[in-house]
Amino acid sequence: MMDRYTKLQMAGIYFCVAIFLIFMLLPFFEMFMASLRPLEHLFRSPYQFWSTDFSFDAYSKMWETVPLLGRYIFNSIFIAFSVTAITMVFVVPAAYAYARLKFPFKNASLAIFLGVNMFTGAVLLIPLYRVLRSMGLLNTYWAMIVPGVAFLIPTGIWLLRSYLEKIPLELEEAAFVDGASRMYTLRRVVLPLAVPGLIVVGVAVFIGAYAQQFLFAITFNQTRELQPLPAGLYEFIGYQSVTWNEMMAAALVGVLPVMVIFLFLQKYLVAGLTAGAVKE
């Protein structure tokens, strides 16, 4: 009876995972199919999900339609990496302080930080614009990096703090007995054990930084050469027509580096979760 219940349970799990994957991957598959169709065939009636008139012309023509496409892809990756690096510099010591130190309003301040994330970037665009203008950061990379860091730090602190709290406190106390300082203990004892957590937080911050570029770019930056890919895709929209197949091709090419990075880090993440296990 138990074996039958277990099989039904596993079948239900596999079914739910399959449905989830279909809904997650189907839009990407449709983007790929649209990038292969000629523009005049995209809006056929009735709609054809599968067609035989495939061509990779859009992947070559998109570089001619938007000559700065390569620069836009580079900008997106550069901004995302910059936001991730700066965010992690602030997140690591802050998360460690929330995990180990005792200070007034500790939980209340963390709740306030997380509460800020409940507001979307659109709500704070006007005050952010005034702050960036007063600092002279408009129309620069910093105009997109600084807001990204500000919005992602609370999430990074919350995620990493939960992981650091699981590291046995006895390991740090042993380092203190040997005369190690707090910062030395963090650098030599805590961080090596927290590598899986750092990877998780880093990936989450990178994806968040890559996803939120559009709103900040069209609001805080008017320099064409500094635009990230989400804003650069607007150049496929002409006065009389939209080259949807080339836009889909450019979007897929822009997402490809992120997917490669994520898959590469995912392998190390699984290895780190196994190697980083600590027995209390």
PDB file of C-alpha atoms in Angstrom:
ATOM      1  CA  MET A   1       0.000   0.000   0.000  1.00  0.00           C
ATOM      2  CA  MET A   2       2.817   2.351   0.922  1.00  0.00           C
ATOM      3  CA  ASP A   3       4.684   1.610  -2.310  1.00  0.00           C
ATOM      4  CA  ARG A   4       1.573   2.410  -4.316  1.00  0.00           C
ATOM      5  CA  TYR A   5       1.090   5.677  -2.410  1.00  0.00           C
ATOM      6  CA  THR A   6       4.723   6.595  -3.006  1.00  0.00           C
ATOM      7  CA  LYS A   7       4.428   5.926  -6.729  1.00  0.00           C
ATOM      8  CA  LEU A   8       1.296   8.052  -6.970  1.00  0.00           C
ATOM      9  CA  GLN A   9       3.021  10.811  -5.037  1.00  0.00           C
ATOM     10  CA  MET A  10       6.061  10.725  -7.321  1.00  0.00           C
ATOM     11  CA  ALA A  11       3.801  10.664 -10.392  1.00  0.00           C
ATOM     12  CA  GLY A  12       2.028  13.757  -9.111  1.00  0.00           C
ATOM     13  CA  ILE A  13       5.347  15.515  -8.524  1.00  0.00           C
ATOM     14  CA  TYR A  14       6.590  14.666 -12.017  1.00  0.00           C
ATOM     15  CA  PHE A  15       3.309  15.869 -13.514  1.00  0.00           C
ATOM     16  CA  CYS A  16       3.506  19.206 -11.710  1.00  0.00           C
ATOM     17  CA  VAL A  17       7.147  19.641 -12.725  1.00  0.00           C
ATOM     18  CA  ALA A  18       6.264  18.854 -16.353  1.00  0.00           C
ATOM     19  CA  ILE A  19       3.452  21.426 -16.360  1.00  0.00           C
ATOM     20  CA  PHE A  20       5.772  23.985 -14.770  1.00  0.00           C
ATOM     21  CA  LEU A  21       8.487  23.373 -17.370  1.00  0.00           C
ATOM     22  CA  ILE A  22       5.986  23.642 -20.220  1.00  0.00           C
ATOM     23  CA  PHE A  23       4.734  27.030 -19.065  1.00  0.00           C
ATOM     24  CA  MET A  24       8.296  28.220 -18.403  1.00  0.00           C
ATOM     25  CA  LEU A  25       9.881  27.014 -21.642  1.00  0.00           C
ATOM     26  CA  LEU A  26       6.979  27.478 -24.068  1.00  0.00           C
ATOM     27  CA  PRO A  27       7.446  31.284 -24.377  1.00  0.00           C
ATOM     28  CA  PHE A  28      11.147  30.809 -25.179  1.00  0.00           C
ATOM     29  CA  PHE A  29      10.311  28.159 -27.754  1.00  0.00           C
ATOM     30  CA  GLU A  30       7.745  30.451 -29.362  1.00  0.00           C
ATOM     31  CA  MET A  31      10.308  33.268 -29.430  1.00  0.00           C
ATOM     32  CA  PHE A  32      12.733  30.943 -31.198  1.00  0.00           C
ATOM     33  CA  MET A  33      10.088  29.854 -33.710  1.00  0.00           C
ATOM     34  CA  ALA A  34       9.105  33.478 -34.377  1.00  0.00           C
ATOM     35  CA  SER A  35      12.739  34.393 -34.997  1.00  0.00           C
ATOM     36  CA  LEU A  36      12.934  31.732 -37.717  1.00  0.00           C
ATOM     37  CA  ARG A  37       9.803  32.768 -39.612  1.00  0.00           C
ATOM     38  CA  PRO A  38       9.727  35.458 -42.293  1.00  0.00           C
ATOM     39  CA  LEU A  39       8.102  38.642 -41.024  1.00  0.00           C
ATOM     40  CA  GLU A  40       5.135  38.367 -43.395  1.00  0.00           C
ATOM     41  CA  HIS A  41       4.306  34.886 -42.050  1.00  0.00           C
ATOM     42  CA  LEU A  42       4.155  35.781 -38.360  1.00  0.00           C
ATOM     43  CA  PHE A  43       0.542  36.960 -38.437  1.00  0.00           C
ATOM     44  CA  ARG A  44      -1.021  34.334 -40.629  1.00  0.00           C
ATOM     45  CA  SER A  45      -4.609  33.420 -39.897  1.00  0.00           C
ATOM     46  CA  PRO A  46      -5.214  30.820 -38.616  1.00  0.00           C
ATOM     47  CA  TYR A  47      -2.098  30.910 -36.473  1.00  0.00           C
ATOM     48  CA  GLN A  48       0.452  28.186 -37.199  1.00  0.00           C
ATOM     49  CA  PHE A  49       2.540  27.124 -34.236  1.00  0.00           C
ATOM     50  CA  TRP A  50       4.778  25.005 -36.467  1.00  0.00           C
ATOM     51  CA  SER A  51       5.827  25.990 -39.955  1.00  0.00           C
ATOM     52  CA  THR A  52       8.226  24.745 -42.603  1.00  0.00           C
ATOM     53  CA  ASP A  53       9.378  28.113 -43.977  1.00  0.00           C
ATOM     54  CA  PHE A  54      12.230  28.495 -41.491  1.00  0.00           C
ATOM     55  CA  SER A  55      15.190  30.792 -42.028  1.00  0.00           C
ATOM     56  CA  PHE A  56      18.036  32.179 -39.908  1.00  0.00           C
ATOM     57  CA  ASP A  57      18.080  35.449 -41.845  1.00  0.00           C
ATOM     58  CA  ALA A  58      16.804  37.388 -38.820  1.00  0.00           C
ATOM     59  CA  TYR A  59      19.950  36.475 -36.872  1.00  0.00           C
ATOM     60  CA  SER A  60      22.128  38.125 -39.512  1.00  0.00           C
ATOM     61  CA  LYS A  61      19.864  41.067 -40.398  1.00  0.00           C
ATOM     62  CA  MET A  62      19.352  42.152 -36.768  1.00  0.00           C
ATOM     63  CA  TRP A  63      22.956  43.415 -36.614  1.00  0.00           C
ATOM     64  CA  GLU A  64      22.251  45.610 -39.647  1.00  0.00           C
ATOM     65  CA  THR A  65      18.908  46.879 -38.348  1.00  0.00           C
ATOM     66  CA  VAL A  66      20.431  47.829 -34.979  1.00  0.00           C
ATOM     67  CA  PRO A  67      24.181  48.430 -35.482  1.00  0.00           C
ATOM     68  CA  LEU A  68      24.741  48.976 -31.732  1.00  0.00           C
ATOM     69  CA  LEU A  69      23.132  45.666 -30.758  1.00  0.00           C
ATOM     70  CA  GLY A  70      26.442  44.170 -29.630  1.00  0.00           C
ATOM     71  CA  ARG A  71      27.085  47.230 -27.472  1.00  0.00           C
ATOM     72  CA  TYR A  72      23.634  46.898 -25.902  1.00  0.00           C
ATOM     73  CA  ILE A  73      24.285  43.264 -24.979  1.00  0.00           C
ATOM     74  CA  PHE A  74      27.650  44.207 -23.481  1.00  0.00           C
ATOM     75  CA  ASN A  75      26.023  47.033 -21.498  1.00  0.00           C
ATOM     76  CA  SER A  76      23.425  44.691 -20.030  1.00  0.00           C
ATOM     77  CA  ILE A  77      26.042  42.180 -18.908  1.00  0.00           C
ATOM     78  CA  PHE A  78      28.354  44.910 -17.591  1.00  0.00           C
ATOM     79  CA  ILE A  79      25.580  46.598 -15.590  1.00  0.00           C
ATOM     80  CA  ALA A  80      24.376  43.281 -14.161  1.00  0.00           C
ATOM     81  CA  PHE A  81      27.902  42.235 -13.128  1.00  0.00           C
ATOM     82  CA  SER A  82      28.586  45.657 -11.614  1.00  0.00           C
ATOM     83  CA  VAL A  83      25.358  45.616  -9.619  1.00  0.00           C
ATOM     84  CA  THR A  84      26.104  42.083  -8.425  1.00  0.00           C
ATOM     85  CA  ALA A  85      29.674  42.880  -7.344  1.00  0.00           C
ATOM     86  CA  ILE A  86      28.773  46.074  -5.489  1.00  0.00           C
ATOM     87  CA  THR A  87      25.711  44.498  -3.895  1.00  0.00           C
ATOM     88  CA  MET A  88      27.707  41.546  -2.582  1.00  0.00           C
ATOM     89  CA  VAL A  89      30.293  43.911  -1.050  1.00  0.00           C
ATOM     90  CA  PHE A  90      27.534  45.417   1.098  1.00  0.00           C
ATOM     91  CA  VAL A  91      25.501  42.243   1.593  1.00  0.00           C
ATOM     92  CA  VAL A  92      28.245  40.015   3.073  1.00  0.00           C
ATOM     93  CA  PRO A  93      29.151  42.123   6.147  1.00  0.00           C
ATOM     94  CA  ALA A  94      25.548  43.257   6.665  1.00  0.00           C
ATOM     95  CA  ALA A  95      24.179  39.715   6.522  1.00  0.00           C
ATOM     96  CA  TYR A  96      26.890  38.543   8.912  1.00  0.00           C
ATOM     97  CA  ALA A  97      25.992  41.336  11.343  1.00  0.00           C
ATOM     98  CA  TYR A  98      22.317  40.382  11.262  1.00  0.00           C
ATOM     99  CA  ALA A  99      23.172  36.709  11.703  1.00  0.00           C
ATOM    100  CA  ARG A 100      25.658  37.021  14.583  1.00  0.00           C
ATOM    101  CA  LEU A 101      25.618  40.430  16.266  1.00  0.00           C
ATOM    102  CA  LYS A 102      23.097  41.843  18.706  1.00  0.00           C
ATOM    103  CA  PHE A 103      22.102  45.489  18.348  1.00  0.00           C
ATOM    104  CA  PRO A 104      18.975  47.588  18.943  1.00  0.00           C
ATOM    105  CA  PHE A 105      16.127  47.346  16.423  1.00  0.00           C
ATOM    106  CA  LYS A 106      17.826  44.469  14.648  1.00  0.00           C
ATOM    107  CA  ASN A 107      14.675  42.696  13.456  1.00  0.00           C
ATOM    108  CA  ALA A 108      12.771  45.957  12.944  1.00  0.00           C
ATOM    109  CA  SER A 109      15.466  47.403  10.671  1.00  0.00           C
ATOM    110  CA  LEU A 110      15.579  44.228   8.602  1.00  0.00           C
ATOM    111  CA  ALA A 111      11.796  44.323   8.266  1.00  0.00           C
ATOM    112  CA  ILE A 112      12.034  47.922   7.062  1.00  0.00           C
ATOM    113  CA  PHE A 113      14.657  46.951   4.481  1.00  0.00           C
ATOM    114  CA  LEU A 114      12.431  44.166   3.189  1.00  0.00           C
ATOM    115  CA  GLY A 115       9.425  46.475   3.224  1.00  0.00           C
ATOM    116  CA  VAL A 116      11.198  48.782   0.790  1.00  0.00           C
ATOM    117  CA  ASN A 117      11.223  45.936  -1.719  1.00  0.00           C
ATOM    118  CA  MET A 118       7.431  45.867  -1.643  1.00  0.00           C
ATOM    119  CA  PHE A 119       7.461  49.094  -3.660  1.00  0.00           C
ATOM    120  CA  THR A 120       8.187  48.714  -7.335  1.00  0.00           C
ATOM    121  CA  GLY A 121      10.798  50.848  -9.005  1.00  0.00           C
ATOM    122  CA  ALA A 122       8.081  52.836 -10.804  1.00  0.00           C
ATOM    123  CA  VAL A 123       6.819  54.233  -7.493  1.00  0.00           C
ATOM    124  CA  LEU A 124      10.226  55.707  -6.650  1.00  0.00           C
ATOM    125  CA  LEU A 125      11.256  56.924 -10.091  1.00  0.00           C
ATOM    126  CA  ILE A 126      10.730  60.633  -9.381  1.00  0.00           C
ATOM    127  CA  PRO A 127      12.707  60.764  -6.100  1.00  0.00           C
ATOM    128  CA  LEU A 128      15.403  58.546  -7.612  1.00  0.00           C
ATOM    129  CA  TYR A 129      15.621  60.842 -10.617  1.00  0.00           C
ATOM    130  CA  ARG A 130      16.058  63.910  -8.393  1.00  0.00           C
ATOM    131  CA  VAL A 131      18.723  62.173  -6.301  1.00  0.00           C
ATOM    132  CA  LEU A 132      20.679  60.995  -9.345  1.00  0.00           C
ATOM    133  CA  ARG A 133      20.411  64.432 -10.954  1.00  0.00           C
ATOM    134  CA  SER A 134      21.735  66.136  -7.816  1.00  0.00           C
ATOM    135  CA  MET A 135      24.679  63.704  -7.827  1.00  0.00           C
ATOM    136  CA  GLY A 136      25.378  64.292 -11.522  1.00  0.00           C
ATOM    137  CA  LEU A 137      24.903  60.617 -12.405  1.00  0.00           C
ATOM    138  CA  LEU A 138      22.233  60.909 -15.098  1.00  0.00           C
ATOM    139  CA  ASN A 139      23.162  59.537 -18.526  1.00  0.00           C
ATOM    140  CA  THR A 140      25.955  57.379 -17.098  1.00  0.00           C
ATOM    141  CA  TYR A 141      26.316  53.708 -16.198  1.00  0.00           C
ATOM    142  CA  TRP A 142      25.949  54.702 -12.543  1.00  0.00           C
ATOM    143  CA  ALA A 143      22.413  55.919 -13.221  1.00  0.00           C
ATOM    144  CA  MET A 144      21.428  52.270 -13.769  1.00  0.00           C
ATOM    145  CA  ILE A 145      23.851  50.651 -11.335  1.00  0.00           C
ATOM    146  CA  VAL A 146      23.081  52.682  -8.193  1.00  0.00           C
ATOM    147  CA  PRO A 147      19.273  52.083  -8.196  1.00  0.00           C
ATOM    148  CA  GLY A 148      19.850  48.398  -8.926  1.00  0.00           C
ATOM    149  CA  VAL A 149      22.162  48.062  -5.935  1.00  0.00           C
ATOM    150  CA  ALA A 150      19.731  49.942  -3.680  1.00  0.00           C
ATOM    151  CA  PHE A 151      16.824  47.667  -4.585  1.00  0.00           C
ATOM    152  CA  LEU A 152      18.740  44.368  -4.369  1.00  0.00           C
ATOM    153  CA  ILE A 153      20.698  44.836  -1.138  1.00  0.00           C
ATOM    154  CA  PRO A 154      17.719  44.042   1.180  1.00  0.00           C
ATOM    155  CA  THR A 155      16.933  40.815  -0.670  1.00  0.00           C
ATOM    156  CA  GLY A 156      20.594  39.784  -0.621  1.00  0.00           C
ATOM    157  CA  ILE A 157      20.887  40.451   3.127  1.00  0.00           C
ATOM    158  CA  TRP A 158      17.772  38.426   3.873  1.00  0.00           C
ATOM    159  CA  LEU A 159      18.868  35.447   1.766  1.00  0.00           C
ATOM    160  CA  LEU A 160      22.460  35.324   2.993  1.00  0.00           C
ATOM    161  CA  ARG A 161      21.564  35.906   6.655  1.00  0.00           C
ATOM    162  CA  SER A 162      19.406  32.771   6.636  1.00  0.00           C
ATOM    163  CA  TYR A 163      22.346  30.738   5.338  1.00  0.00           C
ATOM    164  CA  LEU A 164      24.915  32.201   7.742  1.00  0.00           C
ATOM    165  CA  GLU A 165      22.700  31.411  10.732  1.00  0.00           C
ATOM    166  CA  LYS A 166      23.028  27.694   9.877  1.00  0.00           C
ATOM    167  CA  ILE A 167      26.822  27.730  10.202  1.00  0.00           C
ATOM    168  CA  PRO A 168      27.769  26.390  13.666  1.00  0.00           C
ATOM    169  CA  LEU A 169      28.702  29.186  16.024  1.00  0.00           C
ATOM    170  CA  GLU A 170      31.280  26.895  17.692  1.00  0.00           C
ATOM    171  CA  LEU A 171      33.597  27.261  14.697  1.00  0.00           C
ATOM    172  CA  GLU A 172      33.755  31.018  15.152  1.00  0.00           C
ATOM    173  CA  GLU A 173      34.174  30.730  18.915  1.00  0.00           C
ATOM    174  CA  ALA A 174      37.151  28.428  18.376  1.00  0.00           C
ATOM    175  CA  ALA A 175      38.716  31.061  16.114  1.00  0.00           C
ATOM    176  CA  PHE A 176      38.098  33.764  18.747  1.00  0.00           C
ATOM    177  CA  VAL A 177      39.830  31.614  21.371  1.00  0.00           C
ATOM    178  CA  ASP A 178      42.877  31.415  19.094  1.00  0.00           C
ATOM    179  CA  GLY A 179      42.979  35.214  18.990  1.00  0.00           C
ATOM    180  CA  ALA A 180      41.317  35.801  15.614  1.00  0.00           C
ATOM    181  CA  SER A 181      39.449  39.062  15.078  1.00  0.00           C
ATOM    182  CA  ARG A 182      35.853  39.289  13.901  1.00  0.00           C
ATOM    183  CA  MET A 183      36.819  40.268  10.350  1.00  0.00           C
ATOM    184  CA  TYR A 184      39.527  37.600  10.160  1.00  0.00           C
ATOM    185  CA  THR A 185      37.003  34.988  11.309  1.00  0.00           C
ATOM    186  CA  LEU A 186      34.508  36.177   8.713  1.00  0.00           C
ATOM    187  CA  ARG A 187      37.098  36.027   5.948  1.00  0.00           C
ATOM    188  CA  ARG A 188      38.865  32.791   6.892  1.00  0.00           C
ATOM    189  CA  VAL A 189      36.179  30.708   8.613  1.00  0.00           C
ATOM    190  CA  VAL A 190      32.698  31.858   7.696  1.00  0.00           C
ATOM    191  CA  LEU A 191      33.001  32.779   4.025  1.00  0.00           C
ATOM    192  CA  PRO A 192      34.637  29.498   2.896  1.00  0.00           C
ATOM    193  CA  LEU A 193      31.750  27.606   4.506  1.00  0.00           C
ATOM    194  CA  ALA A 194      29.209  30.013   3.026  1.00  0.00           C
ATOM    195  CA  VAL A 195      30.282  29.554  -0.608  1.00  0.00           C
ATOM    196  CA  PRO A 196      27.005  27.806  -1.619  1.00  0.00           C
ATOM    197  CA  GLY A 197      24.998  30.612  -0.034  1.00  0.00           C
ATOM    198  CA  LEU A 198      27.153  33.251  -1.714  1.00  0.00           C
ATOM    199  CA  ILE A 199      26.582  31.603  -5.086  1.00  0.00           C
ATOM    200  CA  VAL A 200      22.820  31.462  -4.535  1.00  0.00           C
ATOM    201  CA  VAL A 201      22.673  35.120  -3.522  1.00  0.00           C
ATOM    202  CA  GLY A 202      25.004  36.157  -6.340  1.00  0.00           C
ATOM    203  CA  VAL A 203      22.890  34.389  -8.968  1.00  0.00           C
ATOM    204  CA  ALA A 204      19.667  35.845  -7.543  1.00  0.00           C
ATOM    205  CA  VAL A 205      21.137  39.354  -7.513  1.00  0.00           C
ATOM    206  CA  PHE A 206      22.519  38.984 -11.052  1.00  0.00           C
ATOM    207  CA  ILE A 207      19.157  37.846 -12.428  1.00  0.00           C
ATOM    208  CA  GLY A 208      17.404  40.669 -10.596  1.00  0.00           C
ATOM    209  CA  ALA A 209      19.897  43.214 -11.910  1.00  0.00           C
ATOM    210  CA  TYR A 210      19.501  41.945 -15.467  1.00  0.00           C
ATOM    211  CA  ALA A 211      15.705  41.986 -15.251  1.00  0.00           C
ATOM    212  CA  GLN A 212      15.218  45.503 -13.872  1.00  0.00           C
ATOM    213  CA  GLN A 213      17.403  47.391 -16.377  1.00  0.00           C
ATOM    214  CA  PHE A 214      14.619  48.538 -18.697  1.00  0.00           C
ATOM    215  CA  LEU A 215      12.816  50.869 -16.303  1.00  0.00           C
ATOM    216  CA  PHE A 216      15.977  52.556 -15.036  1.00  0.00           C
ATOM    217  CA  ALA A 217      17.498  52.835 -18.525  1.00  0.00           C
ATOM    218  CA  ILE A 218      14.590  54.627 -20.194  1.00  0.00           C
ATOM    219  CA  THR A 219      14.205  56.980 -17.199  1.00  0.00           C
ATOM    220  CA  PHE A 220      17.737  57.839 -16.112  1.00  0.00           C
ATOM    221  CA  ASN A 221      19.743  57.458 -19.319  1.00  0.00           C
ATOM    222  CA  GLN A 222      19.377  59.193 -22.686  1.00  0.00           C
ATOM    223  CA  THR A 223      22.806  58.259 -24.049  1.00  0.00           C
ATOM    224  CA  ARG A 224      22.287  55.721 -26.810  1.00  0.00           C
ATOM    225  CA  GLU A 225      25.700  54.075 -26.433  1.00  0.00           C
ATOM    226  CA  LEU A 226      25.009  53.290 -22.756  1.00  0.00           C
ATOM    227  CA  GLN A 227      21.588  51.698 -23.193  1.00  0.00           C
ATOM    228  CA  PRO A 228      21.195  48.058 -22.110  1.00  0.00           C
ATOM    229  CA  LEU A 229      19.569  45.441 -24.322  1.00  0.00           C
ATOM    230  CA  PRO A 230      15.966  45.743 -22.981  1.00  0.00           C
ATOM    231  CA  ALA A 231      15.911  49.435 -23.964  1.00  0.00           C
ATOM    232  CA  GLY A 232      17.878  48.820 -27.159  1.00  0.00           C
ATOM    233  CA  LEU A 233      15.205  46.413 -28.434  1.00  0.00           C
ATOM    234  CA  TYR A 234      12.988  49.454 -28.971  1.00  0.00           C
ATOM    235  CA  GLU A 235      15.040  50.243 -32.079  1.00  0.00           C
ATOM    236  CA  PHE A 236      13.409  47.315 -33.874  1.00  0.00           C
ATOM    237  CA  ILE A 237      10.152  49.296 -33.705  1.00  0.00           C
ATOM    238  CA  GLY A 238       9.954  51.499 -36.801  1.00  0.00           C
ATOM    239  CA  TYR A 239       7.528  54.233 -37.776  1.00  0.00           C
ATOM    240  CA  GLN A 240       5.394  51.936 -39.904  1.00  0.00           C
ATOM    241  CA  SER A 241       6.352  48.397 -38.949  1.00  0.00           C
ATOM    242  CA  VAL A 242       8.008  46.250 -36.303  1.00  0.00           C
ATOM    243  CA  THR A 243      10.565  43.615 -37.262  1.00  0.00           C
ATOM    244  CA  TRP A 244       9.295  41.109 -34.746  1.00  0.00           C
ATOM    245  CA  ASN A 245      11.401  38.212 -36.003  1.00  0.00           C
ATOM    246  CA  GLU A 246      14.621  40.215 -35.618  1.00  0.00           C
ATOM    247  CA  MET A 247      13.519  41.486 -32.211  1.00  0.00           C
ATOM    248  CA  MET A 248      12.895  37.910 -31.013  1.00  0.00           C
ATOM    249  CA  ALA A 249      16.279  36.844 -32.372  1.00  0.00           C
ATOM    250  CA  ALA A 250      18.034  39.718 -30.592  1.00  0.00           C
ATOM    251  CA  ALA A 251      16.231  38.956 -27.334  1.00  0.00           C
ATOM    252  CA  LEU A 252      17.312  35.315 -27.489  1.00  0.00           C
ATOM    253  CA  VAL A 253      20.913  36.248 -28.255  1.00  0.00           C
ATOM    254  CA  GLY A 254      20.878  38.681 -25.340  1.00  0.00           C
ATOM    255  CA  VAL A 255      19.521  36.074 -22.937  1.00  0.00           C
ATOM    256  CA  LEU A 256      21.968  33.382 -24.060  1.00  0.00           C
ATOM    257  CA  PRO A 257      24.987  34.691 -22.065  1.00  0.00           C
ATOM    258  CA  VAL A 258      22.861  34.842 -18.924  1.00  0.00           C
ATOM    259  CA  MET A 259      21.677  31.264 -19.436  1.00  0.00           C
ATOM    260  CA  VAL A 260      25.244  30.052 -19.958  1.00  0.00           C
ATOM    261  CA  ILE A 261      26.433  31.817 -16.802  1.00  0.00           C
ATOM    262  CA  PHE A 262      23.513  30.463 -14.805  1.00  0.00           C
ATOM    263  CA  LEU A 263      24.063  26.873 -15.968  1.00  0.00           C
ATOM    264  CA  PHE A 264      27.786  27.149 -15.219  1.00  0.00           C
ATOM    265  CA  LEU A 265      27.161  28.455 -11.694  1.00  0.00           C
ATOM    266  CA  GLN A 266      24.416  25.914 -11.126  1.00  0.00           C
ATOM    267  CA  LYS A 267      26.928  23.106 -11.528  1.00  0.00           C
ATOM    268  CA  TYR A 268      29.191  24.650  -8.915  1.00  0.00           C
ATOM    269  CA  LEU A 269      26.218  25.378  -6.719  1.00  0.00           C
ATOM    270  CA  VAL A 270      25.236  21.716  -6.513  1.00  0.00           C
ATOM    271  CA  ALA A 271      28.861  20.738  -5.861  1.00  0.00           C
ATOM    272  CA  GLY A 272      29.156  23.416  -3.196  1.00  0.00           C
ATOM    273  CA  LEU A 273      25.999  22.314  -1.421  1.00  0.00           C
ATOM    274  CA  THR A 274      27.436  18.823  -1.116  1.00  0.00           C
ATOM    275  CA  ALA A 275      30.964  19.826  -0.172  1.00  0.00           C
ATOM    276  CA  GLY A 276      29.874  22.620   2.126  1.00  0.00           C
ATOM    277  CA  ALA A 277      27.822  20.491   4.462  1.00  0.00           C
ATOM    278  CA  VAL A 278      28.847  21.040   8.085  1.00  0.00           C
ATOM    279  CA  LYS A 279      28.109  18.710  10.948  1.00  0.00           C
ATOM    280  CA  GLU A 280      27.391  20.317  14.261  1.00  0.00           C
TER     281      GLU A 280
END
